[in-house]
């Protein structure tokens, strides 16, 4: 784009381009970068050209940011995550750069349907669920808050699988997201690092030398993340695996092309897929290799960047914070130690002091079965030097404990990084806690439980280390992009200060929530989103749903702890009661589900099938007269969430108390004026606290009650025996009412003897609370008022607030000031 060239020398102070400039730039990109005649270009090529034009704006911000960061010696944070669930980039970039209207106008001038062009973009499937989406919201907030930062992840060739529902069952198809061939990422062929595996460690006097047996090359691709307001842009650097020695030339010269390529293929498998099936040994090995691949390339890059700037490795901790998103990147700790000691020649103590200051770690789960451990054998085989270092970290740590004296052997055994009770395993969570200066949970209740349960021992040793940062979501994507009608409504009602940057401004809606006119306007906002979703459902699934019905939505990964099965039990109970009492004043409801099950997770896949069987059965029962519709929307993704969430009236956040760390879809829904049906779990607790009990449906046992029930020996059968409705539902599901062609299909789903997630214990409270929501919904004014009060009190849940917390309490980083990085002239 011509006007985006530097005005003079290396200065980048460019005015915002107008529509005509943009139109010319798009055509220029199409012809001269993509080599396509505008007369022949298809929608996809127009998108590609437009993305290149938009990228120019972001690239300029990125260079300015980088320069301001270096010139002012600002501290910087590196965010390491195995997942980044970004969603589409194009419209986000336009909104954050403030040029959406100009691009829309440019396409009008080109006589092209802008929305058709935008729809061409596929979501990059580089994540699986909340953890990856959190990382994406955080990148948006970091750039918006003008924090020098960089994300590191893996450029999976096939991200999360594409989900199809065939005969009611999940079928996994490869997600060929790179096939769309968008010229959006910057390839960085000059950023390559060798990542090594295997071999042995030799003792060379007081030094150790690692002689690996395998080497793979990590190549960098940068996705530039623009902040809202368009001054700062930060890179997300994604690593792709390339065969280390290209391929075996000896094989090739012998004419054995196949085996030369085979070796190359197996190396490049490292960045082939997100979450290899970990039910096999080779799948687990691949996953461990992926984790090391990410951290090794990233830590090498961080050190190279630091050295090129300041040339002194000893002040690394002054300049750099490295954040570990869950335990997956925790090998970064031994990797940094290895480089500092083996390559930079620092002493153990010097290296450890630096390392502990650099790292911080976010815990994402309390469920012990989900805490990562690796067998000592596997780690010793793949990463012998790192295993050495982990042993040494452990020895120092345990010796220090013993020196303090008041910890008994049992305690020391429990906090050892090496678990000796399950066939010697490395506990990654323990390593993370010992090697970080701060450890945080992701919602208040989660952080409290963290220090009282899984990390209770460590909280005694390092009480000051543990803290909370409640998650948040970015209002730019989750309102501005996802919900155009609500965006216009907020712009109209919130006045001067931009709510996109100051989400606390939403509180002004509290004063308007009683205004009938405002309620009616909001009803139109909701209606528009529901019609949009109903159209989508009809187009994609050929199911007609009534936008006047109550839309009751549960969208998230399918997992037993999230209790989609409890939702199904409510649907079945409602079905029974409608048949029993057809003339009662039933509130029509549309139940909407979406979510993927991990490919090796038998029970989650069965739950998907159950939902679809129940949907088929009830949707086709004419006696129900559309009082219930059940819809399973396949292939849940960020883009799908953007269509579904604004349309919700009620959202289901019904995990067993104590199992969901935070949840973030609960925040997105409330922000879009939906009311929570939830347990006292994760961030639901804080949402309740902000919006008040009248505007948030809470049911079920508390964490304390759940624990007490467990302690006393939970007996699901006693609930079933006492509750006629529950008994009927369990019998119908277990005995084949919804699978007449195979009556035993669901005989193991509700587990009346095990019921680990206590569905039976919460059933009655859930059903009764759902009935209250029906009553509330019938009073439209009251419901709209509650919805408005939900929106009004969501300011706290902006990821900008989360990132401000991290910067202040964990990373010790300040934003770039306007002096350090001047704002772009209007
Ligand atoms: C927000 C989000 C999630 C997280 O949902 P939870 O209900 O908090 O588990 C998962 N996937 C996508 C696509 C999301 O946008």
mmCIF file of N, CA and C and ligand atoms in Angstrom, residues 85 129-130 133 478 555-556 562 636-638 641 653 663-665 668, ligand 1:
data_model
loop_
_atom_site.group_PDB
_atom_site.id
_atom_site.type_symbol
_atom_site.label_atom_id
_atom_site.label_comp_id
_atom_site.label_asym_id
_atom_site.label_seq_id
_atom_site.Cartn_x
_atom_site.Cartn_y
_atom_site.Cartn_z
ATOM 1 N N UNK A 85 -6.321 -20.395 20.288
ATOM 2 C CA UNK A 85 -7.551 -20.575 19.516
ATOM 3 C C UNK A 85 -8.001 -19.192 19.033
ATOM 4 N N UNK A 129 -9.889 -25.781 23.303
ATOM 5 C CA UNK A 129 -10.961 -25.253 24.149
ATOM 6 C C UNK A 129 -10.562 -23.988 24.867
ATOM 7 N N UNK A 130 -11.077 -23.857 26.075
ATOM 8 C CA UNK A 130 -10.935 -22.620 26.840
ATOM 9 C C UNK A 130 -9.496 -22.154 27.039
ATOM 10 N N UNK A 133 -8.354 -20.541 23.877
ATOM 11 C CA UNK A 133 -9.080 -19.293 23.626
ATOM 12 C C UNK A 133 -8.621 -18.217 24.615
ATOM 13 N N UNK A 478 -15.803 -10.531 21.419
ATOM 14 C CA UNK A 478 -17.032 -11.172 21.913
ATOM 15 C C UNK A 478 -18.236 -10.256 21.938
ATOM 16 N N UNK A 555 -22.483 -24.922 25.013
ATOM 17 C CA UNK A 555 -21.447 -25.151 23.987
ATOM 18 C C UNK A 555 -20.087 -25.123 24.667
ATOM 19 N N UNK A 556 -19.367 -26.200 24.536
ATOM 20 C CA UNK A 556 -18.058 -26.353 25.174
ATOM 21 C C UNK A 556 -17.564 -27.749 24.843
ATOM 22 N N UNK A 562 -18.295 -31.646 32.666
ATOM 23 C CA UNK A 562 -19.123 -30.503 32.258
ATOM 24 C C UNK A 562 -20.607 -30.866 32.240
ATOM 25 N N UNK A 636 -17.796 -27.265 16.544
ATOM 26 C CA UNK A 636 -17.685 -26.067 17.374
ATOM 27 C C UNK A 636 -16.336 -25.382 17.148
ATOM 28 N N UNK A 637 -16.385 -24.064 17.052
ATOM 29 C CA UNK A 637 -15.174 -23.284 16.778
ATOM 30 C C UNK A 637 -15.424 -21.866 17.267
ATOM 31 N N UNK A 638 -14.419 -21.036 17.194
ATOM 32 C CA UNK A 638 -14.582 -19.643 17.596
ATOM 33 C C UNK A 638 -15.632 -18.956 16.716
ATOM 34 N N UNK A 641 -18.987 -20.005 17.749
ATOM 35 C CA UNK A 641 -19.316 -19.382 19.040
ATOM 36 C C UNK A 641 -19.790 -17.947 18.822
ATOM 37 N N UNK A 653 -24.003 -23.737 32.518
ATOM 38 C CA UNK A 653 -22.635 -23.834 33.069
ATOM 39 C C UNK A 653 -22.733 -24.766 34.268
ATOM 40 N N UNK A 663 -13.962 -21.438 33.377
ATOM 41 C CA UNK A 663 -14.933 -21.261 32.310
ATOM 42 C C UNK A 663 -14.758 -19.861 31.781
ATOM 43 N N UNK A 664 -14.881 -19.691 30.489
ATOM 44 C CA UNK A 664 -14.893 -18.345 29.930
ATOM 45 C C UNK A 664 -16.119 -18.152 29.045
ATOM 46 N N UNK A 665 -16.739 -19.247 28.593
ATOM 47 C CA UNK A 665 -17.945 -19.029 27.795
ATOM 48 C C UNK A 665 -19.032 -18.426 28.681
ATOM 49 N N UNK A 668 -18.639 -14.788 28.192
ATOM 50 C CA UNK A 668 -19.071 -14.324 26.868
ATOM 51 C C UNK A 668 -20.591 -14.242 26.792
HETATM 52 C C1 LIG B 1 -14.823 -19.675 25.024
HETATM 53 C C2 LIG B 1 -14.586 -20.897 24.245
HETATM 54 C C3 LIG B 1 -14.346 -22.113 24.892
HETATM 55 C C4 LIG B 1 -14.380 -22.256 26.398
HETATM 56 O O1 LIG B 1 -15.679 -22.633 26.794
HETATM 57 P P1 LIG B 1 -16.013 -23.066 28.286
HETATM 58 O O2 LIG B 1 -17.484 -23.157 28.294
HETATM 59 O O3 LIG B 1 -15.501 -22.003 29.175
HETATM 60 O O4 LIG B 1 -15.354 -24.380 28.497
HETATM 61 C C5 LIG B 1 -14.132 -23.236 24.130
HETATM 62 N N1 LIG B 1 -14.139 -23.174 22.778
HETATM 63 C C6 LIG B 1 -14.387 -22.030 22.124
HETATM 64 C C7 LIG B 1 -14.410 -22.031 20.644
HETATM 65 C C8 LIG B 1 -14.608 -20.853 22.829
HETATM 66 O O5 LIG B 1 -14.842 -19.710 22.160
#
